[in-house]
Amino acid sequence: MTPHTHASTDAPDAAALAAAGKADPGIVTCDACPVLCRIRLGQTGACDRYGNVEGRLTRMDPLTVLAKNPEQVRFLGADGEGGLLPSREVFVTAIGAGTTYPDYKPAPFIVGAEIDGVDTVTVVSEGIFSYCGLKVKIDTDRHLGAECATVRADGEPVGHVTTAEYGSQMLSLGGVRHLTGGSKREGVVTCATLLALANGNAAELAIDGGATIIVQAGKAPLIDGTREVRMRVGCGSATIGIFAQQWQGLADEVIVVDDHITGVLTEHQAGRFLGMRPAGIRVRGRRSTPGRYFQVAAPGLAWGGTDITDPLAIIERIDPRLAWPGLRLLMVSTTGEHAAWFVLNDALVPEPAPMPDAIANIVARIGENCEPALCSVLFMAGAGGSLRAGATENPVRLTESIHRGETRVTAGGAPVMLWPGGGITYMVDVTRLPAGAFGHVPTPALVAPIEFTLPRRLYAAIGGHVSRIRPLADILQTTRPRLEPPRPGAGFPW
């Protein structure tokens, strides 16, 4: 068993520092992260991000620049001729920019440009994040695992199940404790899993006591080998509310089976509003309010996210004072994928019967109103540490300007959601970044692009590295960037 260590992995060890200090012809020492790889000519470091090209430390991936019209930028001549540079339509992202970590030097690119008559500065750097993770939203009614259950990848714990949301199950993956606080293998597997998902690739996750899922941002989840198709139209109570009027006159009772709130039409406020006759069918579980029941069955992968395969199993009793022979009963799930039609016989026992076309059409409409089930992946990280030193000599002023709304934060050009409170903690939808935006270092930690854009006068006022500002045109002419249009739906930083 690999022993656990709680020592920080963010600082170079003594052996690495000693080796880095030795001159060795043909070898360059990479200082982009604390690992301090010694790279031989023609080879790359452990992360493949940096290599030894003709004896010089070189970022192997090109700088990525978003351009609304890439061809217009390509025609910009090496001498700056070729037309006016459309600064508003060009954005230098941090993808391929390189890192400043540990942050003892200014950011790799500090870009000056005039946007709508305002002199702006964009500080561009790849950040190395140990304090990072993914928030994953999986659209499904099915039970994936108990709250707080461990989520594993390749047998290693990489996160846990968190709250169930409306039609979705949330997972929290990564975080500094999985990256650095467990065994070395746990950290490596966690980093690899985060990297795959952040870059839009699929990852297989197994939940202790629960399901095995294949997750991929923007794709339908695969749960225990079955691809999820529909996100539920609502909980059982909401489904009753949406379709009550359509059922009136066609069914005498409708029970919408749901792991969270099972709805019973004639008891429900919607049924009462319509003046429906009480049917006297009592379902199992705890009655919350009229027509709304909790815990009618155990969570599972069957009807409405429960473990039942026979819907009649949730019927506790039928009141002979209220029910009647010939009563028409529809039982349906919140996605319409499960539905059955029954008619009570003379003994008031539900018997299966062919579903009338009018009822089948409403069941189909439930399905029609379900949105496609998808996986959503948000990258979350804290940039309130030393990374700020690449932007300014007075880091707290950068943080303050961000929280005042004076400095805009983007990730690979994509807008981020900033958390209030201290630090610079942000989240970004990974599908809004250009392809391959994330990398890693073997400490282990993730590498993610981050940009700070603010007026030049403000940049000077917060102690920014003004002498390192380079005109946009100069950067475009000297770096030979990879030009990409924004992703569809991703928009532009401004």
Coordinates of C-alpha atoms in Angstrom, one line a residue:
M1 CA 0.0 0.0 0.0
T2 CA 1.3 3.4 -0.9
P3 CA 1.8 5.5 2.3
H4 CA -0.2 8.6 2.5
T5 CA 1.6 11.9 2.8
H6 CA 0.2 15.3 3.8
A7 CA 3.3 17.2 2.7
S8 CA 2.6 20.0 0.2
T9 CA 3.4 19.2 -3.4
D10 CA 3.5 22.8 -4.4
A11 CA 7.1 23.4 -3.6
P12 CA 10.2 21.9 -5.2
D13 CA 12.0 19.5 -3.0
A14 CA 15.7 19.9 -2.2
A15 CA 16.9 17.3 -4.7
A16 CA 15.0 19.0 -7.5
L17 CA 16.4 22.4 -6.6
A18 CA 20.0 21.0 -6.4
A19 CA 19.6 19.3 -9.8
A20 CA 18.2 22.4 -11.3
G21 CA 21.2 24.4 -10.3
K22 CA 23.7 22.1 -12.1
A23 CA 24.7 23.2 -15.5
D24 CA 24.4 20.4 -18.0
P25 CA 25.0 21.1 -21.7
G26 CA 22.0 20.3 -23.9
I27 CA 19.6 20.2 -20.9
V28 CA 17.2 22.9 -20.0
T29 CA 15.4 23.1 -16.7
C30 CA 11.7 23.9 -16.9
D31 CA 10.6 26.4 -14.2
A32 CA 6.9 26.4 -15.2
C33 CA 6.0 24.3 -12.2
P34 CA 7.6 23.1 -9.0
V35 CA 8.6 19.8 -10.6
L36 CA 11.5 21.5 -12.3
C37 CA 11.9 18.9 -15.1
R38 CA 15.3 18.7 -16.7
I39 CA 14.6 18.3 -20.4
R40 CA 17.0 16.9 -23.0
L41 CA 17.3 18.3 -26.5
G42 CA 14.2 17.4 -28.6
Q43 CA 12.2 16.1 -25.6
T44 CA 9.4 17.4 -23.5
G45 CA 8.9 17.6 -19.8
A46 CA 6.6 15.4 -17.7
C47 CA 3.5 17.4 -18.6
D48 CA 4.3 17.6 -22.4
R49 CA 3.5 21.3 -22.2
Y50 CA 7.1 22.4 -22.4
G51 CA 10.0 21.0 -24.4
N52 CA 13.6 21.6 -25.3
V53 CA 13.7 23.1 -28.8
E54 CA 17.2 23.9 -30.0
G55 CA 18.3 24.4 -26.4
R56 CA 15.5 26.7 -25.4
L57 CA 12.6 26.0 -23.1
T58 CA 9.6 26.2 -25.3
R59 CA 5.8 26.1 -24.7
M60 CA 4.9 23.3 -27.1
D61 CA 1.2 24.3 -27.8
P62 CA 0.6 27.5 -29.7
L63 CA -1.0 30.5 -28.1
T64 CA -4.7 30.5 -28.9
V65 CA -6.3 33.7 -30.0
L66 CA -10.1 34.0 -30.5
A67 CA -11.0 35.9 -33.6
K68 CA -14.4 36.6 -35.0
N69 CA -12.8 36.7 -38.4
P70 CA -9.6 34.6 -38.3
E71 CA -8.7 35.3 -42.0
Q72 CA -8.7 39.0 -41.3
V73 CA -6.1 38.5 -38.6
R74 CA -4.0 36.1 -40.7
F75 CA -3.7 38.8 -43.4
L76 CA -2.1 41.2 -40.9
G77 CA 1.4 41.5 -42.3
A78 CA 4.5 40.9 -40.4
D79 CA 5.2 44.6 -40.6
G80 CA 1.8 45.4 -39.1
E81 CA 0.4 46.4 -42.5
G82 CA -2.6 44.7 -44.1
G83 CA -5.4 46.8 -42.6
L84 CA -6.6 48.1 -39.3
L85 CA -6.5 45.5 -36.5
P86 CA -10.0 44.9 -35.3
S87 CA -9.1 44.9 -31.6
R88 CA -12.7 44.4 -30.5
E89 CA -12.9 41.2 -32.5
V90 CA -9.7 39.6 -31.3
F91 CA -8.9 38.2 -27.9
V92 CA -5.7 36.7 -26.7
T93 CA -6.5 33.7 -24.4
A94 CA -4.2 32.1 -21.9
I95 CA -4.4 28.8 -23.7
G96 CA -0.8 28.0 -24.7
A97 CA 0.4 31.2 -23.0
G98 CA 2.6 29.5 -20.4
T99 CA 2.7 29.8 -16.7
T100 CA 4.3 32.0 -14.2
Y101 CA 4.1 29.5 -11.4
P102 CA 5.7 29.9 -8.9
D103 CA 4.7 33.5 -9.5
Y104 CA 7.9 35.4 -9.3
K105 CA 7.6 37.1 -12.7
P106 CA 5.0 38.9 -14.7
A107 CA 2.4 37.0 -16.7
P108 CA 3.6 35.6 -20.0
F109 CA 1.5 38.1 -22.0
I110 CA 0.2 41.5 -20.8
V111 CA -1.8 42.7 -23.8
G112 CA -2.6 46.4 -24.5
A113 CA -5.4 47.2 -26.9
E114 CA -7.9 49.9 -27.5
I115 CA -11.5 48.7 -27.2
D116 CA -14.2 51.2 -28.1
G117 CA -11.9 54.1 -27.4
V118 CA -10.7 52.8 -24.1
D119 CA -7.1 51.7 -23.5
T120 CA -7.4 48.3 -22.0
V121 CA -5.0 45.7 -20.6
T122 CA -5.5 41.9 -20.6
V123 CA -3.2 39.9 -18.3
V124 CA -2.9 36.5 -19.8
S125 CA -1.5 33.5 -18.0
E126 CA -2.1 29.8 -17.5
G127 CA -2.8 29.1 -13.9
I128 CA -1.7 26.0 -12.0
F129 CA -4.5 25.0 -9.7
S130 CA -4.3 22.5 -6.8
Y131 CA -7.4 24.1 -5.3
C132 CA -9.7 23.1 -8.1
G133 CA -12.4 20.6 -9.1
L134 CA -15.4 20.0 -11.2
K135 CA -19.1 20.3 -10.4
V136 CA -21.0 17.8 -12.5
K137 CA -24.7 17.9 -13.1
I138 CA -26.2 14.7 -14.5
D139 CA -29.8 15.0 -15.8
T140 CA -31.5 11.9 -14.6
D141 CA -34.3 10.6 -12.3
R142 CA -32.4 7.4 -11.6
H143 CA -30.7 6.9 -8.3
L144 CA -27.0 7.1 -8.8
G145 CA -25.9 6.8 -5.1
A146 CA -26.5 8.1 -1.7
E147 CA -25.6 11.7 -0.8
C148 CA -22.0 11.9 0.3
A149 CA -21.2 8.4 -1.3
T150 CA -17.7 8.2 -2.7
V151 CA -17.2 8.6 -6.4
R152 CA -14.3 6.5 -7.8
A153 CA -12.4 6.5 -11.0
D154 CA -10.1 3.5 -11.8
G155 CA -10.8 2.4 -8.2
E156 CA -9.5 5.6 -6.6
P157 CA -11.7 8.1 -4.7
V158 CA -12.0 11.3 -6.8
G159 CA -15.1 12.9 -5.3
H160 CA -18.5 12.4 -3.8
V161 CA -22.2 12.6 -4.5
T162 CA -23.7 15.8 -3.4
T163 CA -27.3 17.2 -3.6
A164 CA -30.0 16.1 -5.9
E165 CA -31.4 19.0 -7.8
Y166 CA -34.5 19.4 -9.9
G167 CA -34.3 16.5 -12.3
S168 CA -30.5 16.2 -11.8
Q169 CA -27.9 14.6 -9.6
M170 CA -24.9 16.6 -8.7
L171 CA -21.4 15.3 -8.2
S172 CA -18.4 17.1 -6.7
L173 CA -15.1 15.9 -8.2
G174 CA -11.5 16.7 -7.3
G175 CA -10.5 19.3 -4.8
V176 CA -7.2 19.7 -3.1
R177 CA -7.8 16.8 -0.6
H178 CA -8.1 14.3 -3.5
L179 CA -5.3 15.9 -5.5
T180 CA -2.7 16.2 -2.7
G181 CA -4.1 14.8 0.6
G182 CA -4.4 11.1 -0.2
S183 CA -2.1 8.6 -1.8
K184 CA 0.1 9.5 -4.8
R185 CA -2.1 7.3 -7.0
E186 CA -5.3 8.9 -5.8
G187 CA -3.9 12.3 -6.8
V188 CA -2.7 11.1 -10.2
V189 CA -6.1 9.4 -11.0
T190 CA -8.0 12.4 -9.7
C191 CA -6.0 14.8 -11.9
A192 CA -6.4 12.6 -15.0
T193 CA -10.1 12.3 -14.4
L194 CA -10.5 16.1 -14.0
L195 CA -8.4 16.7 -17.1
A196 CA -10.4 14.3 -19.3
L197 CA -13.7 15.8 -18.2
A198 CA -12.5 19.4 -18.4
N199 CA -11.3 18.9 -22.0
G200 CA -14.6 17.4 -23.0
N201 CA -13.6 13.8 -22.9
A202 CA -15.6 10.9 -21.3
A203 CA -14.8 9.4 -17.9
E204 CA -16.1 6.4 -16.2
L205 CA -17.2 6.9 -12.6
A206 CA -18.3 4.3 -10.1
I207 CA -20.3 5.4 -7.0
D208 CA -19.9 3.3 -3.8
G209 CA -23.2 1.4 -3.3
G210 CA -24.6 3.0 -6.5
A211 CA -24.3 3.2 -10.2
T212 CA -21.5 3.2 -12.7
I213 CA -21.7 6.2 -15.0
I214 CA -20.0 7.4 -18.1
V215 CA -19.9 11.1 -18.0
Q216 CA -19.0 13.6 -20.8
A217 CA -19.8 17.3 -20.9
G218 CA -22.7 18.1 -23.2
K219 CA -23.5 14.4 -23.8
A220 CA -26.2 12.1 -22.3
P221 CA -25.0 10.1 -19.3
L222 CA -24.6 6.3 -19.6
I223 CA -25.9 4.8 -16.4
D224 CA -25.1 1.1 -15.7
G225 CA -24.9 0.6 -19.5
T226 CA -28.2 2.4 -20.3
R227 CA -28.1 5.8 -22.0
E228 CA -30.3 8.3 -20.3
V229 CA -32.6 10.0 -22.8
R230 CA -35.0 12.3 -21.0
M231 CA -34.8 14.7 -18.1
R232 CA -38.0 14.5 -16.2
V233 CA -40.7 17.0 -16.9
G234 CA -41.0 17.8 -13.2
C235 CA -41.6 16.0 -9.9
G236 CA -44.7 13.9 -9.5
S237 CA -46.6 16.9 -8.1
A238 CA -45.5 19.2 -10.9
T239 CA -46.5 16.6 -13.5
I240 CA -50.0 16.5 -12.0
G241 CA -50.2 20.3 -12.1
I242 CA -49.1 20.4 -15.8
F243 CA -51.4 17.7 -17.2
A244 CA -54.4 17.7 -14.8
Q245 CA -56.7 19.5 -17.1
Q246 CA -55.8 17.2 -20.0
W247 CA -56.6 14.1 -17.9
Q248 CA -60.0 15.4 -16.7
G249 CA -62.8 13.3 -18.1
L250 CA -60.4 10.7 -19.5
A251 CA -59.1 9.1 -16.2
D252 CA -60.7 8.9 -12.8
E253 CA -57.3 8.8 -11.0
V254 CA -53.7 9.4 -12.0
I255 CA -50.7 8.6 -9.9
V256 CA -47.3 10.0 -11.0
V257 CA -44.6 7.8 -9.5
D258 CA -41.6 9.7 -8.4
D259 CA -38.7 9.0 -6.0
H260 CA -39.1 12.5 -4.5
I261 CA -42.7 13.5 -4.6
T262 CA -45.3 11.1 -5.9
G263 CA -48.5 12.9 -7.1
V264 CA -52.1 11.6 -6.7
L265 CA -54.5 13.6 -8.9
T266 CA -57.8 13.5 -7.1
E267 CA -56.2 14.4 -3.8
H268 CA -53.9 17.1 -5.3
Q269 CA -54.9 20.7 -5.3
A270 CA -55.1 20.5 -9.1
G271 CA -57.7 17.7 -8.9
R272 CA -59.7 19.5 -6.3
F273 CA -59.6 22.7 -8.4
L274 CA -61.1 20.7 -11.2
G275 CA -63.8 19.2 -8.9
M276 CA -62.6 15.6 -9.4
R277 CA -64.3 12.9 -7.3
P278 CA -62.0 11.4 -4.7
A279 CA -60.9 7.9 -5.9
G280 CA -60.0 6.5 -2.5
I281 CA -56.6 5.1 -3.6
R282 CA -54.0 5.6 -0.9
V283 CA -50.3 5.2 -1.8
R284 CA -47.5 4.2 0.5
G285 CA -45.1 6.6 2.0
R286 CA -45.3 9.8 4.0
R287 CA -48.1 12.2 3.1
S288 CA -46.7 15.7 2.8
T289 CA -49.7 17.7 1.7
P290 CA -52.9 16.5 -0.1
G291 CA -51.9 14.5 -3.2
R292 CA -48.1 14.7 -2.5
Y293 CA -46.3 11.8 -1.0
F294 CA -42.6 11.3 0.0
Q295 CA -40.8 8.0 0.1
V296 CA -43.3 5.8 -1.7
A297 CA -40.4 3.3 -2.5
A298 CA -36.7 3.0 -2.2
P299 CA -34.5 4.9 -4.7
G300 CA -33.5 2.9 -7.7
L301 CA -33.2 2.7 -11.5
A302 CA -36.9 1.9 -12.3
W303 CA -40.2 3.8 -12.3
G304 CA -39.6 7.5 -11.5
G305 CA -36.2 6.9 -10.0
T306 CA -37.6 4.3 -7.5
D307 CA -36.8 0.6 -7.3
I308 CA -40.3 -0.5 -8.2
T309 CA -41.0 -2.4 -11.5
D310 CA -44.6 -3.0 -10.6
P311 CA -46.4 0.3 -10.0
L312 CA -49.2 -1.3 -8.1
A313 CA -46.7 -2.1 -5.4
I314 CA -46.9 1.5 -4.1
I315 CA -50.7 1.2 -3.5
E316 CA -51.3 0.8 0.2
R317 CA -55.1 0.4 0.2
I318 CA -58.2 1.2 -1.8
D319 CA -61.1 2.7 0.3
P320 CA -64.4 0.8 -0.7
R321 CA -66.3 3.8 0.6
L322 CA -64.8 6.0 -2.1
A323 CA -63.6 3.8 -5.0
W324 CA -66.0 2.1 -7.4
P325 CA -65.9 -0.8 -10.0
G326 CA -64.8 0.5 -13.4
L327 CA -62.6 3.3 -11.9
R328 CA -60.0 4.1 -14.6
L329 CA -56.5 4.5 -13.2
L330 CA -53.4 5.7 -15.0
M331 CA -50.0 5.2 -13.4
V332 CA -47.1 7.0 -15.1
S333 CA -43.5 8.1 -14.4
T334 CA -42.2 11.7 -14.5
T335 CA -40.7 11.1 -17.9
G336 CA -43.5 9.1 -19.4
E337 CA -41.1 6.2 -20.1
H338 CA -43.2 4.0 -17.8
A339 CA -47.0 4.0 -17.9
A340 CA -49.8 1.5 -17.3
W341 CA -53.6 1.7 -17.5
F342 CA -55.8 -0.2 -15.0
V343 CA -59.5 -0.6 -14.4
L344 CA -60.9 -1.6 -11.0
N345 CA -62.9 -4.8 -11.1
D346 CA -66.0 -5.6 -9.0
A347 CA -63.7 -6.4 -6.0
L348 CA -62.0 -3.0 -6.5
V349 CA -58.8 -4.7 -7.6
P350 CA -56.9 -2.9 -10.4
E351 CA -56.7 -5.0 -13.5
P352 CA -54.4 -4.1 -16.5
A353 CA -56.3 -2.9 -19.6
P354 CA -55.4 -1.5 -23.0
M355 CA -54.5 2.2 -22.7
P356 CA -57.0 4.4 -24.6
D357 CA -55.4 6.4 -27.4
A358 CA -56.3 9.7 -25.7
I359 CA -54.4 8.7 -22.6
A360 CA -51.5 7.4 -24.6
N361 CA -51.2 10.7 -26.4
I362 CA -50.9 12.6 -23.0
V363 CA -48.3 10.1 -21.9
A364 CA -46.4 10.8 -25.1
R365 CA -46.8 14.5 -24.4
I366 CA -45.1 14.1 -21.0
G367 CA -42.1 12.6 -23.0
E368 CA -42.3 15.4 -25.5
N369 CA -42.0 18.0 -22.7
C370 CA -38.9 16.3 -21.2
E371 CA -35.6 18.0 -22.2
P372 CA -32.7 15.9 -23.4
A373 CA -30.7 14.5 -20.5
L374 CA -27.2 15.8 -20.5
C375 CA -24.1 16.0 -18.4
S376 CA -22.9 19.5 -17.5
V377 CA -19.3 20.1 -16.2
L378 CA -18.2 23.3 -14.5
F379 CA -14.6 23.9 -13.6
M380 CA -14.2 25.6 -10.3
A381 CA -10.9 27.0 -9.0
G382 CA -9.4 29.7 -6.7
A383 CA -7.2 32.2 -8.4
G384 CA -6.8 34.4 -5.3
G385 CA -3.2 33.3 -4.5
S386 CA 0.2 33.9 -5.9
L387 CA -1.2 33.8 -9.5
R388 CA -2.1 37.5 -8.9
A389 CA 1.6 38.4 -8.7
G390 CA 1.8 37.9 -12.4
A391 CA -0.6 40.7 -12.8
T392 CA 0.4 43.2 -10.2
E393 CA 2.8 44.0 -7.4
N394 CA -0.1 44.6 -5.1
P395 CA -2.4 41.5 -5.5
V396 CA -5.2 42.5 -3.1
R397 CA -6.0 45.5 -5.4
L398 CA -6.6 43.1 -8.3
T399 CA -9.0 41.1 -6.1
E400 CA -10.8 44.2 -5.0
S401 CA -11.1 45.6 -8.5
I402 CA -12.6 42.2 -9.6
H403 CA -15.2 42.3 -6.9
R404 CA -16.1 45.9 -7.7
G405 CA -16.7 44.8 -11.3
E406 CA -13.9 46.9 -12.7
T407 CA -11.8 43.9 -13.8
R408 CA -13.3 41.2 -16.0
V409 CA -12.2 37.6 -15.5
T410 CA -12.4 35.1 -18.3
A411 CA -11.2 31.6 -18.8
G412 CA -9.9 30.9 -22.3
G413 CA -12.1 33.9 -23.3
A414 CA -15.2 32.3 -21.8
P415 CA -17.2 34.2 -19.2
V416 CA -16.9 33.0 -15.6
M417 CA -19.2 33.1 -12.6
L418 CA -17.4 34.6 -9.6
W419 CA -18.2 33.7 -6.1
P420 CA -18.8 36.6 -3.7
G421 CA -16.6 36.8 -0.6
G422 CA -12.9 36.7 -0.4
G423 CA -10.5 35.5 -3.0
I424 CA -11.1 35.0 -6.7
T425 CA -13.1 31.8 -6.8
Y426 CA -14.8 31.2 -10.1
M427 CA -16.6 28.6 -12.2
V428 CA -16.8 28.2 -15.9
D429 CA -18.7 25.9 -18.2
V430 CA -16.0 23.7 -19.9
T431 CA -18.0 23.5 -23.1
R432 CA -17.5 27.2 -23.6
L433 CA -13.7 27.0 -23.8
P434 CA -11.8 26.2 -27.0
A435 CA -10.8 22.6 -27.4
G436 CA -7.9 21.3 -25.3
A437 CA -7.9 24.4 -23.0
F438 CA -6.8 22.5 -19.9
G439 CA -3.5 20.8 -19.1
H440 CA -1.8 19.4 -16.1
V441 CA 1.4 19.2 -14.1
P442 CA 2.6 16.2 -12.2
T443 CA 2.5 17.8 -8.8
P444 CA -0.5 16.9 -9.5
A445 CA -2.6 19.9 -10.4
L446 CA -4.6 21.2 -13.3
V447 CA -3.5 24.0 -15.7
A448 CA -6.3 26.3 -16.8
P449 CA -6.3 29.5 -18.7
I450 CA -7.3 32.7 -17.0
E451 CA -7.3 36.3 -18.2
F452 CA -7.9 39.6 -16.4
T453 CA -9.1 42.6 -18.5
L454 CA -9.3 46.1 -17.1
P455 CA -8.7 49.7 -18.2
R456 CA -5.1 50.7 -18.5
R457 CA -5.4 53.5 -16.1
L458 CA -6.8 51.1 -13.5
Y459 CA -4.0 48.6 -14.2
A460 CA -1.4 51.2 -13.4
A461 CA -3.3 52.3 -10.3
I462 CA -3.4 48.7 -8.8
G463 CA 0.4 48.3 -9.3
G464 CA 0.3 46.4 -12.6
H465 CA 3.4 45.5 -14.5
V466 CA 3.0 48.4 -16.9
S467 CA 6.4 48.2 -18.4
R468 CA 5.5 44.6 -19.7
I469 CA 2.5 45.7 -21.7
R470 CA 2.8 44.7 -25.3
P471 CA 0.6 46.0 -28.1
L472 CA -1.9 43.4 -29.4
A473 CA -0.5 43.7 -32.9
D474 CA 3.0 43.0 -31.7
I475 CA 1.8 39.8 -30.0
L476 CA -0.1 38.6 -33.1
Q477 CA 2.9 39.2 -35.3
T478 CA 5.5 37.6 -33.2
T479 CA 3.8 34.5 -31.7
R480 CA 2.1 33.0 -34.7
P481 CA -1.0 32.1 -32.7
R482 CA -3.6 29.5 -33.4
L483 CA -6.6 31.5 -34.5
E484 CA -10.0 30.2 -33.6
P485 CA -13.5 31.6 -33.9
P486 CA -15.5 31.5 -30.6
R487 CA -17.4 28.3 -30.0
P488 CA -21.0 28.4 -31.1
G489 CA -23.0 29.9 -28.3
A490 CA -19.9 30.8 -26.3
G491 CA -20.0 34.4 -27.3
F492 CA -17.1 36.8 -27.0
P493 CA -15.4 38.4 -24.0
W494 CA -16.9 41.7 -25.0

